[in-house]
Coordinates of C-alpha atoms and ligand atoms in Angstrom, one line a residue:
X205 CA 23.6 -25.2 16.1
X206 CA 23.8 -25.9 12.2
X207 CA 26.6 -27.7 11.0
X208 CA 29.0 -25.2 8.4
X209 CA 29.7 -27.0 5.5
X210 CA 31.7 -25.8 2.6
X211 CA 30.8 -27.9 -0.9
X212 CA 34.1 -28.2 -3.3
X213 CA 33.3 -29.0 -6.7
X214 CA 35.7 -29.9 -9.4
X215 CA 37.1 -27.2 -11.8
X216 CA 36.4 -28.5 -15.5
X217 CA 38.5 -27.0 -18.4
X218 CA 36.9 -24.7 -20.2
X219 CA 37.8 -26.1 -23.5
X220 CA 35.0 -28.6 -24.3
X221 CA 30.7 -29.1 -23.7
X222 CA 30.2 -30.7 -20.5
X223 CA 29.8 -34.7 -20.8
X224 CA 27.4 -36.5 -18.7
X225 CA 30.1 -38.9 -17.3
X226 CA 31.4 -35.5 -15.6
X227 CA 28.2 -34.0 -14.4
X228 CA 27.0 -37.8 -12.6
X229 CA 30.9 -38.0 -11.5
X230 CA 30.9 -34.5 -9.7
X231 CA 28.2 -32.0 -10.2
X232 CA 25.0 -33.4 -9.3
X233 CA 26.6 -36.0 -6.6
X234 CA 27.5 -32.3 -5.2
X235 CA 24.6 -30.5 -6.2
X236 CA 22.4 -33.0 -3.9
X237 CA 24.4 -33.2 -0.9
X238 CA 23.9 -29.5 -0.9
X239 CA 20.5 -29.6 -1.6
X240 CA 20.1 -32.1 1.5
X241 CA 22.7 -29.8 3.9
X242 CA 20.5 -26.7 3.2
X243 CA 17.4 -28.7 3.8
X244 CA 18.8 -29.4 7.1
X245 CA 19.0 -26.1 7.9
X246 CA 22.8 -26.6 7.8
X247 CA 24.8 -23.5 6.5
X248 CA 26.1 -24.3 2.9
X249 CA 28.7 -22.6 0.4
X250 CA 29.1 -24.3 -2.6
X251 CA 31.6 -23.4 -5.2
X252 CA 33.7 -24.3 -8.3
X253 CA 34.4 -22.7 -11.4
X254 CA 36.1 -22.9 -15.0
X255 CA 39.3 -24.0 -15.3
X256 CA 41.0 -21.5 -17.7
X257 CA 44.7 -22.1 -18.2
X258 CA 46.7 -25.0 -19.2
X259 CA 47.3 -25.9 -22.5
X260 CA 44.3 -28.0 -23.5
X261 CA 42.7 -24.0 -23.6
X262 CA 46.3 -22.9 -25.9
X263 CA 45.5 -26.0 -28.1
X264 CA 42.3 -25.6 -28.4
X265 CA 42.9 -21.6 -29.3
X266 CA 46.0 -22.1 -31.4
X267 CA 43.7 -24.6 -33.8
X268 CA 41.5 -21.7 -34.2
X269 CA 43.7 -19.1 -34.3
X270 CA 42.0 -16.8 -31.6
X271 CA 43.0 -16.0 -27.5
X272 CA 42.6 -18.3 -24.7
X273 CA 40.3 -15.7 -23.6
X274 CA 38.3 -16.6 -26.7
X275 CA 37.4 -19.8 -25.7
X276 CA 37.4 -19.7 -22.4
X277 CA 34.4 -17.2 -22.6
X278 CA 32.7 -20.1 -24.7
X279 CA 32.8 -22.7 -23.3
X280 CA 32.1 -21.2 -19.6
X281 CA 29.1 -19.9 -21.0
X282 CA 28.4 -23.7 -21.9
X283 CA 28.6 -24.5 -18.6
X284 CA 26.6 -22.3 -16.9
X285 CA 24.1 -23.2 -19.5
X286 CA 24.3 -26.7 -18.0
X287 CA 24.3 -25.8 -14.7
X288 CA 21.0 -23.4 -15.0
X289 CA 19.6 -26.6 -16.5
X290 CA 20.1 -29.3 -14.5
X291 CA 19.9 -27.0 -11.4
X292 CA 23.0 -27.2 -9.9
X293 CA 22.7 -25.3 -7.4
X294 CA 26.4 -23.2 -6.8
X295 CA 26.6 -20.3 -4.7
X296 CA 29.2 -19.5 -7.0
X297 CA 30.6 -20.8 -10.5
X298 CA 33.2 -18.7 -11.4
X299 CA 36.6 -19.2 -13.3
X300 CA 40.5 -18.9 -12.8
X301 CA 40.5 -15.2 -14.5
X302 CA 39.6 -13.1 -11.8
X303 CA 41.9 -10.9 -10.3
X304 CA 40.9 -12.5 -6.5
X305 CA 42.0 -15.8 -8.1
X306 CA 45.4 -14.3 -9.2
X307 CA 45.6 -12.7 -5.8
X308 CA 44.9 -15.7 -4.0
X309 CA 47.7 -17.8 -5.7
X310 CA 50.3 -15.2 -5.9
X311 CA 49.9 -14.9 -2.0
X312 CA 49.8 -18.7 -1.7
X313 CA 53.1 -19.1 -3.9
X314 CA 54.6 -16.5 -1.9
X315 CA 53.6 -17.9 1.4
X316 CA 55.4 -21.6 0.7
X317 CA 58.4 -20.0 -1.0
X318 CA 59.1 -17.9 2.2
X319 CA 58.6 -20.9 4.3
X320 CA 61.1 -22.9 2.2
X321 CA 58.5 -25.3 0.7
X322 CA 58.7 -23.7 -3.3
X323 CA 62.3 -24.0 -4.4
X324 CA 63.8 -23.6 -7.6
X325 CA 65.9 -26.2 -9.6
X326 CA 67.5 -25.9 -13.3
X327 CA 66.3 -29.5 -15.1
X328 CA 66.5 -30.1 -19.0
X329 CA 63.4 -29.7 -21.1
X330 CA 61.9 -30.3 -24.3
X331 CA 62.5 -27.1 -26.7
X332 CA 61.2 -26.5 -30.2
X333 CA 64.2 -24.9 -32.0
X334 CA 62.1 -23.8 -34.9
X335 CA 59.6 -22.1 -32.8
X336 CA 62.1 -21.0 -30.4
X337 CA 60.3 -21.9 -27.3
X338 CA 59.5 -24.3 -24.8
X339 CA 57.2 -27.2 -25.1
X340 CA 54.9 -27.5 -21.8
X341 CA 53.1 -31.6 -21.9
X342 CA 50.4 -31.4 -24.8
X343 CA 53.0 -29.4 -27.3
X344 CA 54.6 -32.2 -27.6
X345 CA 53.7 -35.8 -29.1
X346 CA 55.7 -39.2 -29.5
X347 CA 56.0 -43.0 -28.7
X348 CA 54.9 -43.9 -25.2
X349 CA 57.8 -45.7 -23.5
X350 CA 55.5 -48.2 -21.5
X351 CA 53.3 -49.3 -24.8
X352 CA 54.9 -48.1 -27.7
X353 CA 51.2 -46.4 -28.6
X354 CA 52.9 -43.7 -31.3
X355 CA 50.9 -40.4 -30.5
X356 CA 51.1 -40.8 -26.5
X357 CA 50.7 -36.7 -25.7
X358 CA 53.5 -35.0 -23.0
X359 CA 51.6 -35.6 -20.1
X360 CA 49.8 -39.0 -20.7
X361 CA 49.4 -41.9 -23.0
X362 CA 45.7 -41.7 -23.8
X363 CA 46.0 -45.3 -25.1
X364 CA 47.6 -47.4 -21.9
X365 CA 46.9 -44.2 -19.4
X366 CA 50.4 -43.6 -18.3
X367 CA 51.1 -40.0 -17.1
X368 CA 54.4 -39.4 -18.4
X369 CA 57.3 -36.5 -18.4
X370 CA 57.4 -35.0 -22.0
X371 CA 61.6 -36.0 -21.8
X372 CA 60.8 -39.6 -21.1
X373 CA 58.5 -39.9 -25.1
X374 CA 60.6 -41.6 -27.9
X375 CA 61.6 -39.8 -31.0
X376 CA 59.4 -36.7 -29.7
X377 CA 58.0 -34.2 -32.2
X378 CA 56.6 -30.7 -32.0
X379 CA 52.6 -30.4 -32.6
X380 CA 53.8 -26.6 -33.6
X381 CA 55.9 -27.1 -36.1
X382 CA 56.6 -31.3 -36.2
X383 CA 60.5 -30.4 -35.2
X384 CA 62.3 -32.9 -33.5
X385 CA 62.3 -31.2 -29.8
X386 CA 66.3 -30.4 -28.2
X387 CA 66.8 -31.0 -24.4
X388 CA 67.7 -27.5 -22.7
X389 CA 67.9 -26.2 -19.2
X390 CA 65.5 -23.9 -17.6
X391 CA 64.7 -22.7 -14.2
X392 CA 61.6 -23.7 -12.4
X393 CA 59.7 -23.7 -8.9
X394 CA 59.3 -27.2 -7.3
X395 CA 56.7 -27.8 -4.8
X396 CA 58.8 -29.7 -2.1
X397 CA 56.3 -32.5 -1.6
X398 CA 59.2 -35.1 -0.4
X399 CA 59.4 -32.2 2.7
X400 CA 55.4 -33.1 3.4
X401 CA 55.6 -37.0 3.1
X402 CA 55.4 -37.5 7.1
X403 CA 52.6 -34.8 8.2
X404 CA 50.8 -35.8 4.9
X405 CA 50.5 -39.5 6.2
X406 CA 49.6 -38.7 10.0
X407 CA 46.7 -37.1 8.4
X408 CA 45.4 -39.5 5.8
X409 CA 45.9 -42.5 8.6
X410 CA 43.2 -40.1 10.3
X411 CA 40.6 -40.2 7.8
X412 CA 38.5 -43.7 8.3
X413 CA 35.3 -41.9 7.1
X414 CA 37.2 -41.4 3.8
X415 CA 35.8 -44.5 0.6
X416 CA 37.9 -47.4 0.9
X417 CA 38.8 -47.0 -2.6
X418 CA 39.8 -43.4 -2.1
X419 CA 41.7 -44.0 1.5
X420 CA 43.5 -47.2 -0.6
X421 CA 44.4 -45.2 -3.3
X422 CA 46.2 -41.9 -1.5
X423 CA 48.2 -44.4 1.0
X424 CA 49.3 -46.5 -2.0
X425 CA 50.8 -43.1 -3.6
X426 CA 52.1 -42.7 -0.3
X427 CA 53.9 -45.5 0.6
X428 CA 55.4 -45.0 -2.9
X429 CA 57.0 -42.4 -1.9
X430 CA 56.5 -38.2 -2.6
X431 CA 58.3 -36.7 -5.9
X432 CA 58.7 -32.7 -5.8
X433 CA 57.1 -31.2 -8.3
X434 CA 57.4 -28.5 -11.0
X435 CA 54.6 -25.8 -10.4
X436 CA 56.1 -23.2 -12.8
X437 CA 56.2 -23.8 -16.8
X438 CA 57.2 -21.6 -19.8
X439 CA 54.8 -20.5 -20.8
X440 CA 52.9 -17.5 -21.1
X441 CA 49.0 -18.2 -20.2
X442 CA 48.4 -18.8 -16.5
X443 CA 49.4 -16.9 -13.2
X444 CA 52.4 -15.0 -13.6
X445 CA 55.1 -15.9 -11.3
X446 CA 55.5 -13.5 -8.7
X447 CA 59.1 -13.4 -8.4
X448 CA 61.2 -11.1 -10.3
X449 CA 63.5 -13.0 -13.1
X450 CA 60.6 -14.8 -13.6
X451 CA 58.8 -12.9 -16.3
X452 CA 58.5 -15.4 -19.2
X453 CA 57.2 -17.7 -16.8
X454 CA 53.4 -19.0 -15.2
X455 CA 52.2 -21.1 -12.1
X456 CA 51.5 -24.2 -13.4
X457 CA 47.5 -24.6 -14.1
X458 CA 47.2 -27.8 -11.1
X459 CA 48.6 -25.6 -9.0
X460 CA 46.4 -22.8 -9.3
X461 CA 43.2 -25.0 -10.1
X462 CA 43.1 -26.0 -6.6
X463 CA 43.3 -23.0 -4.9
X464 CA 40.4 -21.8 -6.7
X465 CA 38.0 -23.0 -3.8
X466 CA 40.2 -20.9 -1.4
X467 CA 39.5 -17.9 -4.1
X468 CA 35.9 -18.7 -5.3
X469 CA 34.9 -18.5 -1.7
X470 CA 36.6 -15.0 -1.4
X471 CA 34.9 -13.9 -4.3
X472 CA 31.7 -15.5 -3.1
X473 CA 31.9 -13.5 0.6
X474 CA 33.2 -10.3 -1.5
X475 CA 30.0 -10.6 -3.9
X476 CA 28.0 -10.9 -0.5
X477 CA 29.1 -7.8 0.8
X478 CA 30.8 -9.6 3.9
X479 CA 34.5 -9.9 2.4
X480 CA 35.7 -11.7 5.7
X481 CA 32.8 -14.1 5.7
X482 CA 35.3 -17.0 3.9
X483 CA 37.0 -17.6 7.0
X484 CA 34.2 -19.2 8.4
X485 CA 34.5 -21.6 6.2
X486 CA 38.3 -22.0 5.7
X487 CA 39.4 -21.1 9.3
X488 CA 37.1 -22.6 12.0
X489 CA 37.8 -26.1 12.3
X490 CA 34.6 -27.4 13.0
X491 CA 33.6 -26.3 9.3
X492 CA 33.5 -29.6 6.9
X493 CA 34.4 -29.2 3.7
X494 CA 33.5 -32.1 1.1
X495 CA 35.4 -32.0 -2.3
X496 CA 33.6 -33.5 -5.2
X497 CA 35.8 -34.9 -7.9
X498 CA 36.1 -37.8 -10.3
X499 CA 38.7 -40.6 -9.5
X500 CA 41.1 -39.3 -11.5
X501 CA 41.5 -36.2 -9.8
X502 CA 42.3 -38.2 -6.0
X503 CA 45.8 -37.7 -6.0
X504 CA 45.2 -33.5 -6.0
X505 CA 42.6 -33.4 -3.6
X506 CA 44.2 -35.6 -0.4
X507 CA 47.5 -35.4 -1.4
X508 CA 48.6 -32.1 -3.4
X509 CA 46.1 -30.0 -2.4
X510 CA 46.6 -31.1 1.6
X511 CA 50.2 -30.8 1.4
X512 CA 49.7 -27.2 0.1
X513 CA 47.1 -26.4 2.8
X514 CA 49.9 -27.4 5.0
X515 CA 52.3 -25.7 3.9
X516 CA 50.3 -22.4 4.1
X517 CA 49.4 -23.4 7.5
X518 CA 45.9 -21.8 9.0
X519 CA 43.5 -23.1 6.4
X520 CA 41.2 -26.4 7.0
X521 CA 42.1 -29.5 5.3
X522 CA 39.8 -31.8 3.3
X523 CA 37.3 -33.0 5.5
X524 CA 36.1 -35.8 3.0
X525 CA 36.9 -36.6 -0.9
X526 CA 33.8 -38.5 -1.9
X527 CA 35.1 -39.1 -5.7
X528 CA 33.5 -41.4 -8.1
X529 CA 34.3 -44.1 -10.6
X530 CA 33.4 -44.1 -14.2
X531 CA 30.2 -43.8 -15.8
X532 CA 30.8 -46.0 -19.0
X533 CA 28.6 -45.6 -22.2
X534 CA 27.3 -49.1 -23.5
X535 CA 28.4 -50.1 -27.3
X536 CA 24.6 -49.6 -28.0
X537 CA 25.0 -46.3 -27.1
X538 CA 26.8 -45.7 -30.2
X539 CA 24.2 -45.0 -33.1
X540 CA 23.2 -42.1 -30.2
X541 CA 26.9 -40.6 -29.3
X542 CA 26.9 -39.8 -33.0
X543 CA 24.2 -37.7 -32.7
X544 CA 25.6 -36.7 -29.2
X545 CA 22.8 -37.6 -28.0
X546 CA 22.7 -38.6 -24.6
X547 CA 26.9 -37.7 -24.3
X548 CA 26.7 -34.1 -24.1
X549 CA 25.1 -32.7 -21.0
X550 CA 23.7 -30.0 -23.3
X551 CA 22.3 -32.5 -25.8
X552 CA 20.1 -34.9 -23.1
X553 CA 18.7 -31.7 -21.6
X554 CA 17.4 -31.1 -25.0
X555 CA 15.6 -34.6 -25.2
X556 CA 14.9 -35.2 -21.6
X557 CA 13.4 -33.1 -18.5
X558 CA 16.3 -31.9 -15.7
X559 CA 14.6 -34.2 -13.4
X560 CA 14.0 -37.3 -15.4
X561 CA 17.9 -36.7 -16.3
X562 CA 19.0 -36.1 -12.3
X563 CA 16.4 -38.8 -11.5
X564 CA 18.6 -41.9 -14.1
X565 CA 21.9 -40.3 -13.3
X566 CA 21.1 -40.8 -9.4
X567 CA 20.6 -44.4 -9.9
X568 CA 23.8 -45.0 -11.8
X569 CA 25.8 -42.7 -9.3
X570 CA 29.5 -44.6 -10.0
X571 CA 29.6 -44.3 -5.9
X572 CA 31.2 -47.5 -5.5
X573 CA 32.6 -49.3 -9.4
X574 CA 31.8 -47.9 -12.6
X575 CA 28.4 -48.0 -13.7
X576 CA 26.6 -48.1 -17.2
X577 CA 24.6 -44.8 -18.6
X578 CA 22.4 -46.5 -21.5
X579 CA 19.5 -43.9 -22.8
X580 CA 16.8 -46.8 -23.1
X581 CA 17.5 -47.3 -19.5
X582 CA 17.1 -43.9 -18.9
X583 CA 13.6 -44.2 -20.4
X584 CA 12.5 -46.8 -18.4
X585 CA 13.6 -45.3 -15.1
X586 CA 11.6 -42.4 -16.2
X587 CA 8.1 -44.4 -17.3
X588 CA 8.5 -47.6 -14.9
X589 CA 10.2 -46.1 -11.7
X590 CA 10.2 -42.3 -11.6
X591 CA 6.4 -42.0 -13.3
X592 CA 4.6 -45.9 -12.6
X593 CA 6.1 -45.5 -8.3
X594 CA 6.2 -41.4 -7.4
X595 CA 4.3 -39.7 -10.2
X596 CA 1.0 -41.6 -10.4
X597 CA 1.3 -41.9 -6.6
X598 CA 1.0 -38.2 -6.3
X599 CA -1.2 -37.5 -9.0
X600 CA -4.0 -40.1 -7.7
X601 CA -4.3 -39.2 -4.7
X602 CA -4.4 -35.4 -5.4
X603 CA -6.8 -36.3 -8.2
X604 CA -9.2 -38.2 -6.0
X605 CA -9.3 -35.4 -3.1
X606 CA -10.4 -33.1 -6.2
X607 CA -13.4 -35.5 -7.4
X608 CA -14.9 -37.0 -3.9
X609 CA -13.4 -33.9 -1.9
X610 CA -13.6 -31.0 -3.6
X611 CA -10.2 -30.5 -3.6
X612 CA -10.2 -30.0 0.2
X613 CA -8.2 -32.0 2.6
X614 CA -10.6 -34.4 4.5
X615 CA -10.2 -34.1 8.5
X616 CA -9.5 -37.6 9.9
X617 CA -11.3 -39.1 13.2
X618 CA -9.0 -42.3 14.0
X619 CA -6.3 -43.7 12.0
X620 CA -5.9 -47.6 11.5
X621 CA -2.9 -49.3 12.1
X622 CA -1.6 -50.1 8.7
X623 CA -2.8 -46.0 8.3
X624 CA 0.0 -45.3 11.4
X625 CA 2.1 -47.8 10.1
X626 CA 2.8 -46.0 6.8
X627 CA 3.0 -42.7 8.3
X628 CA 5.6 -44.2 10.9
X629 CA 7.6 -45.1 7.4
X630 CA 7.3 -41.7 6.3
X631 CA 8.6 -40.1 9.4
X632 CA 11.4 -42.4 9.8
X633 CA 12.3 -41.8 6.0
X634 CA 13.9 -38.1 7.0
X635 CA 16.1 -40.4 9.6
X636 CA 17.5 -43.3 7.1
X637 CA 17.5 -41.4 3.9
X638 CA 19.1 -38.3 5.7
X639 CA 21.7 -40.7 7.4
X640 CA 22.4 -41.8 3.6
X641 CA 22.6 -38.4 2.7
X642 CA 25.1 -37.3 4.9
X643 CA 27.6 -40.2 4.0
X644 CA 27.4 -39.6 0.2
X645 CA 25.4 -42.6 -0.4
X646 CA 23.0 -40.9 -3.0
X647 CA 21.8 -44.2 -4.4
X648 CA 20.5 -45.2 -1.4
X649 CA 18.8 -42.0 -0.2
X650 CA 16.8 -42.7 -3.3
X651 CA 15.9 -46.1 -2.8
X652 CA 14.8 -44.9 1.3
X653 CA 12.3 -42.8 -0.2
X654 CA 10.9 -44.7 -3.3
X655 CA 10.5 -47.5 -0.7
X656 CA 7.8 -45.5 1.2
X657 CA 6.0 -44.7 -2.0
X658 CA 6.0 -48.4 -3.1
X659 CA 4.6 -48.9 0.7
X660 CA 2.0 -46.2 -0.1
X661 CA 0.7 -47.8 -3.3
X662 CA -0.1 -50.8 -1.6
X663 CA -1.7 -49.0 1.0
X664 CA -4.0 -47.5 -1.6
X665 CA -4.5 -50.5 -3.3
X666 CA -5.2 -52.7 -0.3
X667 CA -7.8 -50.0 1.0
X668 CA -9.4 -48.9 -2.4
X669 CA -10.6 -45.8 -1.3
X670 CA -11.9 -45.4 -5.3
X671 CA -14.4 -47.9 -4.1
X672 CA -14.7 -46.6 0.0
X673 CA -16.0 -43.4 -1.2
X674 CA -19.6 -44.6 -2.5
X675 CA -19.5 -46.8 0.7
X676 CA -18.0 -45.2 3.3
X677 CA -16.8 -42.0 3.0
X678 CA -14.7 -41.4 6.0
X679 CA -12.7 -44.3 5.1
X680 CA -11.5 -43.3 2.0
X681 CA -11.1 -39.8 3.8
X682 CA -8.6 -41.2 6.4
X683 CA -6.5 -43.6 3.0
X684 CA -6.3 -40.3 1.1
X685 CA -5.5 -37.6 3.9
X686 CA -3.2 -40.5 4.9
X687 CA -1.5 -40.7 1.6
X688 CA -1.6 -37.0 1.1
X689 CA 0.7 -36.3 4.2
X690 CA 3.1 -39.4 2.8
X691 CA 3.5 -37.6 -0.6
X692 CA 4.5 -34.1 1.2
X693 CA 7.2 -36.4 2.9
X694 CA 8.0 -37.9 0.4
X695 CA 8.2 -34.7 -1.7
X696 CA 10.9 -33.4 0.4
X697 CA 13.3 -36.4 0.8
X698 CA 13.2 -37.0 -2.8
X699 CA 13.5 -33.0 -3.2
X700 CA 17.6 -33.1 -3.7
X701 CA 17.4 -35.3 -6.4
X702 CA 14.5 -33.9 -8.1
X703 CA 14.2 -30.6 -7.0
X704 CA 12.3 -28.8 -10.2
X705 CA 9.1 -31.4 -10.2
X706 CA 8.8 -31.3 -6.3
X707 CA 8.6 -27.8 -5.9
X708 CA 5.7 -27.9 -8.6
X709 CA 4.5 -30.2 -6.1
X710 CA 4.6 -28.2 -2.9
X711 CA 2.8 -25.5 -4.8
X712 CA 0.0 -28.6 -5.6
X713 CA 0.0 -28.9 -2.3
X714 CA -0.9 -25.1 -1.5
X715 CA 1.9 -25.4 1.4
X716 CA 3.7 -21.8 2.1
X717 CA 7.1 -21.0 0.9
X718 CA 9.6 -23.6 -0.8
X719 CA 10.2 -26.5 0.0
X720 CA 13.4 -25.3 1.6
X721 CA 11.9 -23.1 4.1
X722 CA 9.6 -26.2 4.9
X723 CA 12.7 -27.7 6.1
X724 CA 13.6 -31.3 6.5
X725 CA 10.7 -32.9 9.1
X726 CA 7.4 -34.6 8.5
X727 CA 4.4 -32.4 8.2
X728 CA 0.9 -33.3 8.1
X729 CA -1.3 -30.8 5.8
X730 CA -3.8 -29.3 8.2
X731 CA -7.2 -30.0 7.3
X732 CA -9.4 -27.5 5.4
X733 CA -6.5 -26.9 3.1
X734 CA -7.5 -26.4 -0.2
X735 CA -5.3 -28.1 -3.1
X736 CA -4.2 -26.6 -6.6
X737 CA -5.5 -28.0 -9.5
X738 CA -3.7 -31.2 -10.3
X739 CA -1.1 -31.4 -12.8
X740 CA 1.3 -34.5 -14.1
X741 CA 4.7 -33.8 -12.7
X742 CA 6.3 -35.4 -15.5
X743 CA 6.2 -36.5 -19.1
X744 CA 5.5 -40.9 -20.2
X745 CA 8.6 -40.9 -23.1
X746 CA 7.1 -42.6 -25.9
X747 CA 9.9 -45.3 -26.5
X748 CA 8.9 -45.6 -29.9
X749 CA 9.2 -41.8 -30.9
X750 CA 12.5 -41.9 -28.8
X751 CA 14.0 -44.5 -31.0
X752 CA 13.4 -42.3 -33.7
X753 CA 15.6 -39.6 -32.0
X754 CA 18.5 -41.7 -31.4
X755 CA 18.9 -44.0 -34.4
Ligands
ZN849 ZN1 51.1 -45.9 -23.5

């Protein structure tokens, strides 16, 4: 039986081009446990989608005088730009402005409120008396009261990281009009996490599987103790509240983010003509679901987003939160980021091929501490790892079945031992680099299979078949045919980080359908077969003509 897996990927805000730190923190850590899970044969829904309320869209539309809508259309077009690009591979990307997703979270608000979980509470709050409204976090700007930093924003202090309560700023100001806010009552929903505290902690004591750092964090904020919280704001961009009174009012954009995997998979089981196929994925319990998220989203995903799944009752929990660190961007990155330049997702994919991009990024996966993205790095694990250890490998040995073979795949009579040996590697590389795989650890499902191919170029060069074939031709028949059947292996382990270059390769290889309906198990090429003219998988970056780019 397949496993059923449902893939949860963060939602960014569409307000802003996609930054690399993101796509290695979330997307592509996503995109290849996917990739691998549909290998398997495993049945896989991935989904995510723009995030298009809150106020960083209002700001960003009130600066340039235009709707929400405006810019949510942008930027979401941005992002599916990326996403085409790098080849992440959704089975849906949507956004939070569909009327399923409205649906979805009107029901879910209604569900907790008649269960007694939503309840509402009159508190003061920061009002602009010029502007005669409301001022939700990032409408309002002042001292932070841990640091002092002077323009610490409503919701955080982006200088010492403090999330804060606009109320708590010193001598606040409006970013509409500069007016010093006034305190005044209004009435909103609280989600009554306090209520959750105990059910939420049986579970998370449950989750051993989970990263130390993730399982150390959520039981810190735990033992801290649960605050309700506000899920309603005045404002007028977002979910309307369904209640009546309520009418100058929206659902709060973290609380409706996160029930857009609940809604993208309806949307994605509507689009497929089945609209009852998301209960498979939400209702059966042996379905897995994996969110992908950056650290800084942990406390949503095991304890907010649990506690509402809960509440609602009849919906699977978080099976695991595999979120990453930082990626950080060296100071000699700097002469680039002004150019953008290796920053913005968009901007690398213009320099550098999707696969010698996914390739790097893989390698500096922030899986356990923050890692380092610096472009001459990148460079080099394109020319010294990805090209000098996979490429050439492939392109040799294809090469030299085209000049001494005729580009036909010599039959083999007997295999030598270090020939079995290698082929042994190969096999077992589906069993160690899948195992890797399956935990998350993406780094070292690369380092399984490049470890073969550096055991395959010693093989070649200890057996020279260059030389065997003027001397003895069925030797270098058995080192190439041997090597031949490594690189097909090899060409689908490495497939879910580089998926573009090794399905040029399964073509090279004149091997039927994709290398998804190949499937994830070693396969000797028959004999006979007749290759495709070779071609180089991937481009040498001239470092010197790159430093011209970036300086
Ligand atoms: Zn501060």
């Amino acid at each position: 039986m397949p496993d059923r897996i449902l893939v949860c990927v963060a939602w960014p805000y569409a307000n802003y081009l996609l930054h690399v730190g993101q796509v290695a923190g979330a997307y592509l850590p996503a995109d290849i446990f996917a990739r691998y899970q549909r290998l398997r044969g495993n049945d896989v829904v991935m989904v995510s989608g723009s995030d298009s309320h809150g106020t960083p869209i209002t700001v960003a539309a009130d600066k340039e005088g235009v709707a929400p809508r405006v810019i949510v259309d942008r930027y979401h077009e941005k992002i599916l730009e990326v996403w085409e690009r790098l080849g992440i591979s959704f089975d849906l990307y949507t956004t939070t402005l569909t009327e399923n997703h409205y649906a979805t979270t009107q029901d879910f608000f209604l569900r907790l409120l008649e269960k007694g979980l939503l309840v509402p509470r009159i508190e003061d709050h920061l009002f602009d008396p010029e502007a005669e409204r409301f001022l939700p976090d990032r409408y309002v700007e002042g001292t932070c009261p841990v640091c002092g930093f002077l323009e610490a924003r409503g919701d955080q202090c982006d200088n010492c990281g403090s999330t804060l309560d606009a109320v708590e700023l010193i001598n606040p100001r409006s970013k509409i009009t500069g007016a010093t806010p006034v305190l005044r009552p209004s009435e909103h929903f609280f989600l009554r996490l306090s209520a959750l505290e105990a059910p939420l902690k049986e579970w998370v004591g449950k989750q051993a599987h989970w990263r130390r750092n993730v399982l150390n964090f959520t039981l810190g904020s735990l033992n801290e103790g649960l605050k309700d919280r506000a899920i309603t704001r005045d404002i007028s961009w977002g979910v309307p509240v369904p209640v009546p009174g309520y009418e100058t009012k929206r659902i709060y954009v973290w609380f409706d983010a996160v029930i857009g995997y609940l809604s993208a998979t309806k949307e994605w089981a509507q689009r497929q003509g089945e609209p009852d196929a998301w209960k498979r994925y939400w209702q059966d319990p042996a379905t897995r679901s994996y969110y992908f998220i950056g650290k800084d989203n942990i406390p949503f995903h095991t304890i907010i987003w649990p506690a509402m799944l809960m509440g609602y009752e009849g919906l699977n929990l978080p099976y695991d939160v595999p979120a990453n660190q930082y990626v950080n961007f060296s100071a000699g990155q700097k002469q680039s980021k002004s150019k953008g330049t290796g920053t913005w997702m968009l901007n690398l994919l213009d320099t550098y091929s999707a696969d010698t991009v996914r390739f790097y990024l893989t390698s500096i996966l922030p899986e356990t501490s923050d890692s380092e993205f610096r472009e001459e790095e990148l460079v080099r694990s394109n020319n010294d790892v990805l090209i000098a250890t996979w490429g050439n490998l492939a392109n040799r040995v294809i090469s030299m079945i085209h000049r001494n073979f005729q580009g036909i795949v010599p039959s083999v009579e007997s295999l030598a031992p270090e020939s079995e040996a290698l082929i042994a590697a190969a096999e077992a590389a589906f069993d160690s680099a899948g195992a890797e795989y399956n935990a998350c650890h993406f780094r070292n499902a690369m380092q399984e299979g490049l470890k073969v191919a550096q055991a395959a170029n010693k093989y070649l060069d200890d057996r020279a078949p260059w030389k065997a074939v003027k001397t003895d031709l069925a030797h270098a028949a058995e080192t190439l045919a041997t090597a031949l059947n490594v690189i097909n292996a090899l060409k689908t382990v490495l497939h879910p980080i580089i998926p573009f270059s090794t399905a040029l390769l399964h073509e090279d290889l004149a091997q039927p359908g994709t290398v998804l309906s190949a499937g994830w198990h070693y396969e000797p090429i028959a004999p006979g077969t007749e290759l495709h003219p070779v071609r180089p998988l991937y481009a040498k970056i001239d470092t010197a003509s790159d430093a011209a780019v970036s300086a």
